[in-house]
Amino acid sequence: GPGLMGEIFDGVQRPLEKIALESGDYIARGLSVPALDRSRTWEFEPNRELEPGAGIGPGQVLGTIQETQSIEHRVLVPPEISGELLEIAPPGEYDLEATIGQVRTPNGRTHKLGLYHRWPVRRPRPYDKRDDGISPLITGQRVLDTFFPQLKGGKGAVPGPFGAGKTVVQQQIARWSNADIVIYVGCGERGNELVDVLESFPTLEDPYTGRKLMERTLLVANTSNMPVVAREASVYVGLTMAEYYRDMGYDVVMLADSTSRWAEALREVSGRLGQMPVEEGYPAYLASRLAAVYERAGRVRPFGAESGSVTLIGAVSPPGGDFSEPVTSHTKDIIETFWALSKELADARHYPAIDWVGSFSQHVGTAARWWSEEVDRNWEKRRAEALALLARDAELSRIVNLVGPEALSDAQRWTLEGAALVKEGVLQQSALDAVDTFCSPQKQFALLELALTIFDKGAEMVELGVPVQELQTLPLLAKARRCKSMFSSDQVDNIRTFMQEVNQEFENIRLEYAKQGEHA
């Protein structure tokens, strides 16, 4: 019901702020606090299209409440309730226990309707029809949006070893994604990570609405020192609240950090129950439980709205970075977008440390249509060129490690330079830089186009006989690397202007060497 936005709950949906007032730093045994504030009143505006005598069904909108400045809360008929509407409350202020309507069910019973209802968290909420995703989730992170896009309603995973940056990647998605609602589930993680979320989120501004980010965000915190059974339940609690807002017609992003800790809770509970362990002590139903959780994501047609979606992105923490362990391998079989984090990249201070070789996305074709319509029709082609360049760089780097750079031709050395420009000027992105922390799709493509244009023009110069050492000392290379933090998302025209300067610089070099050739 209303009152969820901006709150922080534990794994069984108890409000932690109210618990702290009653119990202090630790949750007392048996303490029970209602998830929603019963004393608070809400301004209810009934649905003008509903009149007594009308037939109503599950998910139909009874009225609206302005839950926050950013979110309009649509009061829904509970699932599995249908019949004849007997009465509906007039506009006014009501608390959660007030009756705002009554319905006569087909068996002749009268059912009271309130501002909230209950639903068992382990049962998926029903909907009318499942649809395919049509638009990408824009996160503002270049390596995600440009190279491995995720659709709204998709299923993704962020696996990586300790220290590779999983939590920061998920926090960046929570901060800057273009979803209507963000639900962040801290499942078995350290308390200091959730403290960072709690301290930073209230101060952040939503780049899409200009309002406070917490107005469209709710948190579920079940840290590693909280009960393991509540940890196992926390993911289902977050999913059910995500489905609830999906049924209102919103696009919801749920971030689970991490599903490995959730699976470990599952393992511990199954051990206590005496169930037979299989691979690495996990229960035999690990794969089916993981699949059932991810299956609740998707873009659907709810009963009371045209469309709504739940995008589920789970962090995976394989011990020792071993992607062949059960949770990671089963997750990889289920999800559609795989953002693999690399300890080697993290050690090299390359953030986000997403490995472009081990990552994949099954949504490139659908995302390409959106990029073609909204940004540039050359996006898919340029993305493929950049990935091919990075693949050649990986091959040449192995040769350099064996015999040194002197064994490479000028063309090959320029390939290494071009790949380095893509890595530093496009793939690397600082979450702590006020300008670079968020990058619009238009700026993302402009930076990619700039890096590839410099590489293409330089390759032409190498063919003309220009020494690669001369190209490597050009000042424009350093400026191209700095463009991501020099120009904000509102200054894409400045990047395009610099690209014109790049073209002119290479044209001057071409003319100079053409004259030298004529003179010789």
Coordinates of C-alpha atoms in Angstrom, one line a residue:
G1 CA 0.0 0.0 0.0
P2 CA 1.0 3.7 0.1
G3 CA 4.0 4.6 2.3
L4 CA 6.6 2.2 0.8
M5 CA 8.6 4.8 -1.1
G6 CA 11.6 6.2 0.6
E7 CA 11.5 3.6 3.4
I8 CA 14.0 0.9 4.4
F9 CA 12.8 -2.5 5.5
D10 CA 14.4 -5.6 6.8
G11 CA 14.1 -9.0 5.2
V12 CA 10.5 -9.6 6.4
Q13 CA 9.3 -6.1 5.6
R14 CA 9.6 -4.5 9.0
P15 CA 10.5 -0.8 8.9
L16 CA 14.0 -0.4 10.3
E17 CA 13.7 3.2 11.3
K18 CA 10.7 2.6 13.5
I19 CA 12.3 -0.5 14.9
A20 CA 15.4 1.6 15.8
L21 CA 13.1 4.0 17.8
E22 CA 11.6 1.1 19.8
S23 CA 14.6 -1.2 20.1
G24 CA 17.8 0.7 19.5
D25 CA 20.7 -0.6 17.4
Y26 CA 19.6 -4.2 17.6
I27 CA 16.2 -5.8 16.8
A28 CA 14.7 -7.3 19.9
R29 CA 13.4 -10.9 19.8
G30 CA 9.7 -11.0 18.8
L31 CA 9.5 -7.3 17.9
S32 CA 6.7 -6.8 15.4
V33 CA 6.1 -3.4 13.8
P34 CA 3.6 -2.9 10.9
A35 CA 5.3 -2.4 7.5
L36 CA 3.1 0.7 6.8
D37 CA 2.3 3.5 9.2
R38 CA -1.3 3.1 10.4
S39 CA -1.5 6.6 11.9
R40 CA -0.7 8.4 8.6
T41 CA -3.5 9.7 6.4
W42 CA -3.5 9.9 2.6
E43 CA -5.4 12.2 0.2
F44 CA -7.5 9.7 -1.8
E45 CA -9.0 10.6 -5.2
P46 CA -11.4 7.9 -6.4
N47 CA -11.5 6.7 -10.0
R48 CA -14.3 8.8 -11.6
E49 CA -15.1 6.0 -14.1
L50 CA -16.2 3.7 -11.3
E51 CA -19.8 3.9 -10.0
P52 CA -21.7 1.6 -7.7
G53 CA -23.1 -1.4 -9.6
A54 CA -20.1 -1.6 -11.9
G55 CA -18.2 -4.9 -12.3
I56 CA -14.6 -4.8 -11.1
G57 CA -11.8 -7.3 -11.2
P58 CA -8.2 -7.9 -10.0
G59 CA -5.8 -5.1 -10.5
Q60 CA -8.4 -2.5 -11.4
V61 CA -7.6 1.1 -10.2
L62 CA -9.9 2.2 -7.5
G63 CA -8.3 5.6 -7.1
T64 CA -5.0 7.4 -6.7
I65 CA -2.9 8.8 -3.9
Q66 CA 0.1 11.1 -4.4
E67 CA 2.6 9.0 -2.4
T68 CA 5.6 11.2 -3.2
Q69 CA 6.1 14.2 -5.5
S70 CA 7.5 11.7 -8.1
I71 CA 5.1 8.7 -7.7
E72 CA 1.4 8.6 -8.0
H73 CA 0.2 5.5 -6.1
R74 CA -2.7 3.7 -7.8
V75 CA -4.9 1.9 -5.3
L76 CA -5.7 -1.5 -6.8
V77 CA -8.3 -4.1 -6.4
P78 CA -6.5 -7.0 -4.7
P79 CA -5.7 -10.1 -6.8
E80 CA -8.3 -12.8 -6.7
I81 CA -11.0 -10.3 -5.8
S82 CA -13.8 -9.5 -8.3
G83 CA -17.5 -8.8 -8.4
E84 CA -20.0 -6.0 -8.2
L85 CA -18.9 -2.7 -6.7
L86 CA -21.4 -1.7 -4.0
E87 CA -19.8 1.6 -3.0
I88 CA -16.7 3.7 -3.3
A89 CA -15.5 6.4 -0.9
P90 CA -15.6 10.1 -2.0
P91 CA -12.4 12.2 -2.2
G92 CA -10.8 12.9 1.1
E93 CA -8.2 11.9 3.7
Y94 CA -8.1 8.3 4.9
D95 CA -5.8 6.2 7.0
L96 CA -4.8 2.7 6.0
E97 CA -7.5 1.0 8.1
A98 CA -10.3 3.0 6.5
T99 CA -12.7 1.3 4.1
I100 CA -12.7 3.0 0.7
G101 CA -15.1 0.6 -1.0
Q102 CA -17.1 -2.6 -0.9
V103 CA -17.6 -5.3 -3.5
R104 CA -20.0 -8.2 -3.6
T105 CA -18.2 -11.3 -4.8
P106 CA -19.8 -14.0 -7.1
N107 CA -20.5 -16.2 -4.1
G108 CA -22.6 -13.4 -2.5
R109 CA -20.2 -12.3 0.2
T110 CA -19.3 -8.7 0.8
H111 CA -15.6 -7.8 0.8
K112 CA -14.3 -4.5 2.1
L113 CA -11.6 -2.7 0.1
G114 CA -8.9 -0.6 1.8
L115 CA -5.8 1.4 0.8
Y116 CA -3.6 -1.7 1.3
H117 CA -3.8 -5.4 0.9
R118 CA -1.7 -8.5 1.7
W119 CA -0.1 -10.9 -0.7
P120 CA 2.2 -13.9 0.1
V121 CA 5.6 -13.0 -1.1
R122 CA 6.6 -16.4 -2.5
R123 CA 3.6 -16.4 -5.0
P124 CA 4.0 -14.3 -8.2
R125 CA 1.3 -11.7 -8.5
P126 CA -0.9 -12.5 -11.5
Y127 CA -1.1 -10.4 -14.7
D128 CA -3.0 -10.5 -17.9
K129 CA -0.3 -11.2 -20.5
R130 CA 3.5 -11.3 -20.8
D131 CA 5.0 -9.0 -23.5
D132 CA 8.5 -8.7 -25.1
G133 CA 10.8 -5.9 -24.1
I134 CA 10.9 -3.0 -26.5
S135 CA 13.2 -0.3 -25.0
P136 CA 16.5 -0.5 -23.2
L137 CA 17.1 0.3 -19.6
I138 CA 19.3 3.4 -19.7
T139 CA 21.7 3.3 -16.8
G140 CA 24.0 6.2 -17.7
Q141 CA 27.0 3.7 -17.7
R142 CA 28.6 3.5 -21.1
V143 CA 29.9 0.0 -20.9
L144 CA 26.4 -1.2 -20.0
D145 CA 24.2 0.9 -22.3
T146 CA 26.5 1.0 -25.4
F147 CA 28.1 -2.4 -25.3
F148 CA 25.9 -4.8 -23.3
P149 CA 22.4 -3.3 -23.2
Q150 CA 19.6 -4.5 -20.9
L151 CA 15.9 -4.2 -21.8
K152 CA 13.3 -3.0 -19.4
G153 CA 11.8 -6.2 -18.1
G154 CA 15.0 -8.1 -18.7
K155 CA 17.0 -10.4 -16.4
G156 CA 20.7 -9.6 -15.8
A157 CA 23.6 -10.6 -13.5
V158 CA 26.7 -8.9 -12.3
P159 CA 29.2 -11.6 -11.3
G160 CA 32.6 -10.9 -9.9
P161 CA 35.1 -11.6 -7.2
F162 CA 35.6 -9.7 -4.0
G163 CA 36.8 -6.1 -4.7
A164 CA 35.8 -6.0 -8.4
G165 CA 33.1 -3.4 -7.9
K166 CA 29.7 -5.3 -7.9
T167 CA 28.1 -3.1 -5.3
V168 CA 29.2 0.2 -7.0
V169 CA 27.9 -1.0 -10.3
Q170 CA 24.5 -1.8 -8.8
Q171 CA 24.4 1.5 -6.9
Q172 CA 25.1 3.4 -10.1
I173 CA 22.2 1.5 -11.8
A174 CA 20.0 2.4 -8.9
R175 CA 21.0 6.0 -9.0
W176 CA 20.8 6.8 -12.7
S177 CA 18.6 4.2 -14.4
N178 CA 15.5 5.6 -16.3
A179 CA 13.1 3.3 -14.4
D180 CA 10.1 4.7 -12.6
I181 CA 10.8 2.8 -9.4
V182 CA 14.0 1.4 -7.9
I183 CA 14.1 -1.4 -5.3
Y184 CA 17.5 -2.1 -3.8
V185 CA 17.7 -5.4 -1.8
G186 CA 20.9 -5.7 0.3
C187 CA 20.8 -9.5 0.9
G188 CA 23.5 -10.7 3.3
E189 CA 26.0 -7.9 2.4
R190 CA 28.1 -5.9 4.9
G191 CA 26.4 -3.2 6.8
N192 CA 28.9 -0.5 5.8
E193 CA 27.8 -0.9 2.1
L194 CA 24.1 -0.3 3.0
V195 CA 25.1 2.7 5.2
D196 CA 26.8 4.2 2.1
V197 CA 23.5 3.8 0.2
L198 CA 21.5 5.3 3.0
E199 CA 23.8 8.3 3.4
S200 CA 24.2 9.0 -0.4
F201 CA 20.7 8.3 -1.8
P202 CA 18.8 11.0 0.1
T203 CA 21.3 13.7 -1.2
L204 CA 21.1 12.6 -4.8
E205 CA 19.0 14.3 -7.4
D206 CA 17.1 12.2 -10.0
P207 CA 18.5 13.3 -13.4
Y208 CA 15.1 12.6 -15.1
T209 CA 12.7 14.5 -12.7
G210 CA 15.0 16.8 -10.8
R211 CA 13.5 15.6 -7.6
K212 CA 15.1 13.7 -4.7
L213 CA 16.1 10.1 -5.7
M214 CA 14.6 8.6 -2.6
E215 CA 11.1 9.7 -3.8
R216 CA 11.2 6.7 -6.2
T217 CA 13.4 4.3 -4.2
L218 CA 12.8 1.8 -1.4
L219 CA 15.4 -0.3 0.3
V220 CA 15.3 -3.8 1.7
A221 CA 18.3 -4.4 4.1
N222 CA 19.1 -7.8 5.4
T223 CA 22.7 -7.5 6.3
S224 CA 25.1 -10.4 7.1
N225 CA 24.5 -10.1 10.9
M226 CA 20.7 -10.5 10.5
P227 CA 18.8 -13.8 10.7
V228 CA 19.6 -16.2 7.8
V229 CA 15.9 -17.2 7.3
A230 CA 15.0 -13.5 6.8
R231 CA 17.8 -13.2 4.3
E232 CA 16.3 -16.1 2.3
A233 CA 12.9 -14.2 2.4
S234 CA 14.3 -10.8 1.5
V235 CA 14.5 -11.4 -2.2
Y236 CA 10.9 -12.5 -2.3
V237 CA 9.8 -9.4 -0.3
G238 CA 11.6 -7.1 -2.8
L239 CA 10.2 -9.0 -5.8
T240 CA 6.6 -8.8 -4.5
M241 CA 6.8 -5.0 -3.9
A242 CA 8.3 -4.7 -7.4
E243 CA 5.4 -6.6 -8.9
Y244 CA 3.0 -4.4 -6.9
Y245 CA 4.3 -1.3 -8.6
R246 CA 4.5 -3.1 -11.9
D247 CA 0.7 -3.8 -11.6
M248 CA 0.2 0.0 -11.4
G249 CA 1.9 0.3 -14.8
Y250 CA 5.4 1.4 -13.7
D251 CA 8.8 0.2 -14.9
V252 CA 10.6 -1.2 -11.9
V253 CA 14.2 -2.1 -11.4
M254 CA 15.1 -4.5 -8.6
L255 CA 18.7 -4.9 -7.7
A256 CA 19.6 -7.9 -5.5
D257 CA 23.0 -7.7 -3.8
S258 CA 23.8 -10.5 -3.8
T259 CA 22.1 -13.6 -5.0
S260 CA 25.1 -15.6 -3.8
R261 CA 24.4 -14.7 -0.2
W262 CA 20.7 -15.6 -0.8
A263 CA 21.8 -19.0 -2.2
E264 CA 24.0 -19.5 0.9
A265 CA 21.0 -18.8 3.1
L266 CA 19.1 -21.3 1.1
R267 CA 21.9 -23.8 1.6
E268 CA 21.9 -23.2 5.4
V269 CA 18.1 -23.5 5.7
S270 CA 18.0 -26.7 3.7
G271 CA 20.8 -28.1 5.9
R272 CA 18.8 -27.3 9.0
L273 CA 15.8 -29.1 7.5
G274 CA 18.0 -32.2 6.8
Q275 CA 17.6 -32.1 3.0
M276 CA 20.1 -33.9 0.8
P277 CA 23.0 -31.6 -0.3
V278 CA 24.4 -31.8 -3.8
E279 CA 27.1 -29.7 -5.5
E280 CA 29.1 -27.7 -3.0
G281 CA 26.5 -28.3 -0.3
Y282 CA 23.7 -26.5 -2.1
P283 CA 20.3 -28.1 -2.2
A284 CA 19.2 -30.0 -5.3
Y285 CA 16.5 -27.4 -6.1
L286 CA 19.0 -24.5 -6.3
A287 CA 18.7 -24.2 -10.1
S288 CA 14.9 -24.3 -10.0
R289 CA 14.7 -21.7 -7.2
L290 CA 17.0 -19.4 -9.0
A291 CA 15.0 -19.8 -12.2
A292 CA 11.7 -19.2 -10.4
V293 CA 13.1 -15.9 -8.9
Y294 CA 14.3 -14.6 -12.2
E295 CA 11.1 -15.7 -14.0
R296 CA 9.2 -13.1 -12.0
A297 CA 11.0 -10.4 -13.9
G298 CA 9.6 -9.4 -17.3
R299 CA 7.5 -6.9 -19.2
V300 CA 3.8 -7.6 -18.8
R301 CA 0.3 -6.3 -19.4
P302 CA -1.3 -5.9 -15.9
F303 CA -5.0 -6.1 -15.4
G304 CA -5.3 -2.4 -14.7
A305 CA -2.7 -0.8 -17.0
E306 CA -1.3 -0.9 -20.5
S307 CA 2.1 -2.1 -19.6
G308 CA 4.5 -2.5 -16.6
S309 CA 7.8 -4.2 -16.1
V310 CA 10.2 -5.6 -13.5
T311 CA 13.9 -5.6 -14.4
L312 CA 15.8 -7.9 -12.1
I313 CA 19.6 -7.5 -11.8
G314 CA 21.4 -9.8 -9.4
A315 CA 24.9 -9.5 -8.2
V316 CA 26.8 -12.8 -7.9
S317 CA 29.8 -13.3 -5.6
P318 CA 31.6 -16.5 -6.7
P319 CA 34.2 -17.6 -4.2
G320 CA 37.7 -16.8 -5.5
G321 CA 36.1 -15.4 -8.7
D322 CA 35.3 -19.0 -10.0
F323 CA 32.5 -18.5 -12.5
S324 CA 32.1 -22.3 -12.8
E325 CA 30.7 -22.6 -9.2
P326 CA 27.0 -23.6 -9.0
V327 CA 25.3 -20.2 -8.4
T328 CA 27.1 -18.4 -11.2
S329 CA 26.8 -21.3 -13.7
H330 CA 23.1 -21.7 -13.0
T331 CA 22.5 -18.0 -13.2
K332 CA 24.3 -17.7 -16.5
D333 CA 21.9 -20.3 -18.0
I334 CA 18.9 -18.2 -16.9
I335 CA 19.7 -14.6 -17.5
E336 CA 19.8 -12.6 -20.8
T337 CA 22.5 -10.0 -19.9
F338 CA 25.8 -11.0 -18.3
W339 CA 28.1 -8.2 -17.0
A340 CA 31.2 -10.1 -15.9
L341 CA 33.5 -8.2 -13.6
S342 CA 37.3 -8.8 -13.9
K343 CA 39.7 -8.7 -11.0
E344 CA 42.5 -8.0 -13.4
L345 CA 40.7 -4.8 -14.7
A346 CA 39.9 -3.8 -11.1
D347 CA 43.6 -4.2 -10.1
A348 CA 44.6 -2.1 -13.0
R349 CA 42.1 0.7 -11.7
H350 CA 39.9 0.2 -14.7
Y351 CA 36.3 0.9 -13.5
P352 CA 33.7 -0.3 -14.1
A353 CA 35.8 -3.5 -14.3
I354 CA 33.4 -5.2 -16.7
D355 CA 35.2 -7.6 -18.9
W356 CA 34.1 -7.0 -22.6
V357 CA 35.3 -10.5 -23.5
G358 CA 33.4 -12.5 -20.9
S359 CA 30.2 -10.4 -20.9
F360 CA 27.2 -10.7 -23.3
S361 CA 23.8 -9.4 -24.0
Q362 CA 20.9 -11.0 -25.9
H363 CA 19.1 -7.7 -26.4
V364 CA 21.4 -6.0 -28.9
G365 CA 19.0 -6.4 -31.8
T366 CA 16.0 -4.9 -29.9
A367 CA 18.2 -2.2 -28.4
A368 CA 19.6 -1.3 -31.8
R369 CA 16.1 -0.3 -33.0
W370 CA 15.7 2.1 -30.1
W371 CA 19.2 3.6 -30.6
S372 CA 18.5 4.0 -34.3
E373 CA 15.3 5.9 -33.6
E374 CA 16.4 8.0 -30.6
V375 CA 20.2 8.5 -31.0
D376 CA 21.9 7.4 -34.3
R377 CA 21.3 4.7 -36.9
N378 CA 25.0 3.8 -36.9
W379 CA 25.0 2.7 -33.3
E380 CA 25.0 -1.1 -34.0
K381 CA 27.7 -0.8 -36.6
R382 CA 30.0 1.4 -34.4
R383 CA 29.5 -0.9 -31.4
A384 CA 30.5 -3.9 -33.5
E385 CA 33.6 -2.1 -34.7
A386 CA 34.6 -1.2 -31.2
L387 CA 34.3 -4.7 -29.9
A388 CA 36.3 -6.0 -32.9
L389 CA 39.0 -3.5 -32.2
L390 CA 39.1 -4.7 -28.5
A391 CA 39.3 -8.3 -29.7
R392 CA 42.3 -7.5 -31.9
D393 CA 43.9 -5.6 -29.0
A394 CA 43.6 -8.7 -26.8
E395 CA 45.4 -10.8 -29.5
L396 CA 48.2 -8.3 -30.0
S397 CA 48.7 -7.8 -26.3
R398 CA 49.6 -11.4 -25.9
I399 CA 52.2 -11.0 -28.6
V400 CA 53.6 -7.9 -26.9
N401 CA 53.8 -9.8 -23.6
L402 CA 55.9 -12.5 -25.3
V403 CA 58.2 -10.6 -27.7
G404 CA 57.7 -6.9 -27.0
P405 CA 56.1 -4.0 -29.0
E406 CA 59.1 -3.8 -31.4
A407 CA 57.8 -7.0 -33.1
L408 CA 54.6 -5.2 -34.2
S409 CA 54.1 -3.3 -37.4
D410 CA 53.0 0.4 -37.3
A411 CA 49.4 -0.6 -38.2
Q412 CA 49.4 -3.1 -35.3
R413 CA 50.8 -0.5 -32.9
W414 CA 48.1 1.9 -33.9
T415 CA 45.5 -0.8 -33.3
L416 CA 46.8 -0.9 -29.7
E417 CA 46.6 2.9 -29.4
G418 CA 43.0 2.9 -30.8
A419 CA 41.9 0.2 -28.4
A420 CA 43.5 2.1 -25.5
L421 CA 41.5 5.2 -26.6
V422 CA 38.3 3.2 -26.5
K423 CA 39.1 1.8 -23.1
E424 CA 40.1 5.0 -21.5
G425 CA 37.9 7.4 -23.3
V426 CA 34.7 5.3 -23.5
L427 CA 34.8 2.2 -21.3
Q428 CA 36.3 3.7 -18.1
Q429 CA 33.9 5.8 -16.1
S430 CA 34.3 7.3 -12.7
A431 CA 31.4 7.0 -10.2
L432 CA 33.0 9.8 -8.1
D433 CA 33.3 12.3 -10.9
A434 CA 30.4 14.8 -10.8
V435 CA 30.3 15.1 -14.6
D436 CA 31.2 11.5 -15.7
T437 CA 29.1 9.6 -13.2
F438 CA 26.1 9.8 -15.5
C439 CA 26.3 9.8 -19.3
S440 CA 23.3 10.3 -21.6
P441 CA 22.9 8.0 -24.7
Q442 CA 23.7 11.0 -26.9
K443 CA 27.0 11.6 -25.2
Q444 CA 27.8 7.9 -25.1
F445 CA 27.5 7.6 -28.9
A446 CA 29.4 10.9 -29.4
L447 CA 32.4 9.6 -27.3
L448 CA 32.3 6.3 -29.1
E449 CA 32.2 8.0 -32.5
L450 CA 35.0 10.3 -31.5
A451 CA 37.3 7.4 -30.5
L452 CA 36.6 5.3 -33.6
T453 CA 37.0 8.4 -35.9
I454 CA 40.4 9.1 -34.5
F455 CA 41.4 5.4 -34.9
D456 CA 40.0 5.3 -38.5
K457 CA 41.8 8.5 -39.5
G458 CA 45.0 7.4 -37.9
A459 CA 44.9 4.1 -39.7
E460 CA 44.6 6.0 -43.0
M461 CA 47.7 8.1 -42.1
V462 CA 49.7 5.0 -41.2
E463 CA 48.9 3.6 -44.7
L464 CA 50.2 6.9 -46.2
G465 CA 53.5 6.3 -44.4
V466 CA 53.1 8.6 -41.4
P467 CA 55.2 7.1 -38.5
V468 CA 53.0 5.8 -35.7
Q469 CA 55.3 7.5 -33.1
E470 CA 54.2 10.9 -34.6
L471 CA 50.5 10.0 -34.3
Q472 CA 51.0 8.9 -30.7
T473 CA 52.2 12.3 -29.7
L474 CA 49.3 14.2 -31.1
P475 CA 47.7 16.4 -28.4
L476 CA 44.2 15.5 -29.6
L477 CA 44.6 12.0 -28.2
A478 CA 44.9 13.3 -24.6
K479 CA 42.0 15.6 -25.1
A480 CA 39.9 12.8 -26.5
R481 CA 40.5 10.8 -23.3
R482 CA 39.4 13.8 -21.2
C483 CA 36.2 14.6 -23.1
K484 CA 34.1 12.3 -20.9
S485 CA 34.8 14.5 -17.8
M486 CA 35.2 17.8 -19.7
F487 CA 31.8 18.0 -21.2
S488 CA 28.5 17.0 -19.5
S489 CA 25.6 15.3 -21.1
D490 CA 24.2 18.7 -22.0
Q491 CA 27.3 19.6 -24.0
V492 CA 27.3 16.9 -26.7
D493 CA 27.7 19.6 -29.3
N494 CA 31.1 20.5 -27.8
I495 CA 32.2 16.9 -28.5
R496 CA 31.0 17.1 -32.1
T497 CA 32.8 20.4 -32.5
F498 CA 36.0 18.7 -31.3
M499 CA 35.4 15.9 -33.8
Q500 CA 35.5 18.4 -36.6
E501 CA 38.8 19.7 -35.3
V502 CA 40.1 16.1 -35.3
N503 CA 39.1 15.7 -38.9
Q504 CA 40.8 19.0 -39.8
E505 CA 44.0 18.0 -37.9
F506 CA 44.2 14.7 -39.8
E507 CA 43.5 16.4 -43.1
N508 CA 46.4 18.7 -42.4
I509 CA 48.7 15.8 -41.7
R510 CA 47.6 14.1 -44.9
L511 CA 48.3 17.2 -47.0
E512 CA 51.7 17.7 -45.4
Y513 CA 52.8 14.1 -46.2
A514 CA 51.3 14.3 -49.7
K515 CA 53.5 17.4 -50.3
Q516 CA 56.5 15.6 -48.9
G517 CA 55.8 12.7 -51.2
E518 CA 55.6 15.0 -54.3
H519 CA 58.8 16.7 -53.3
A520 CA 60.6 13.4 -52.9

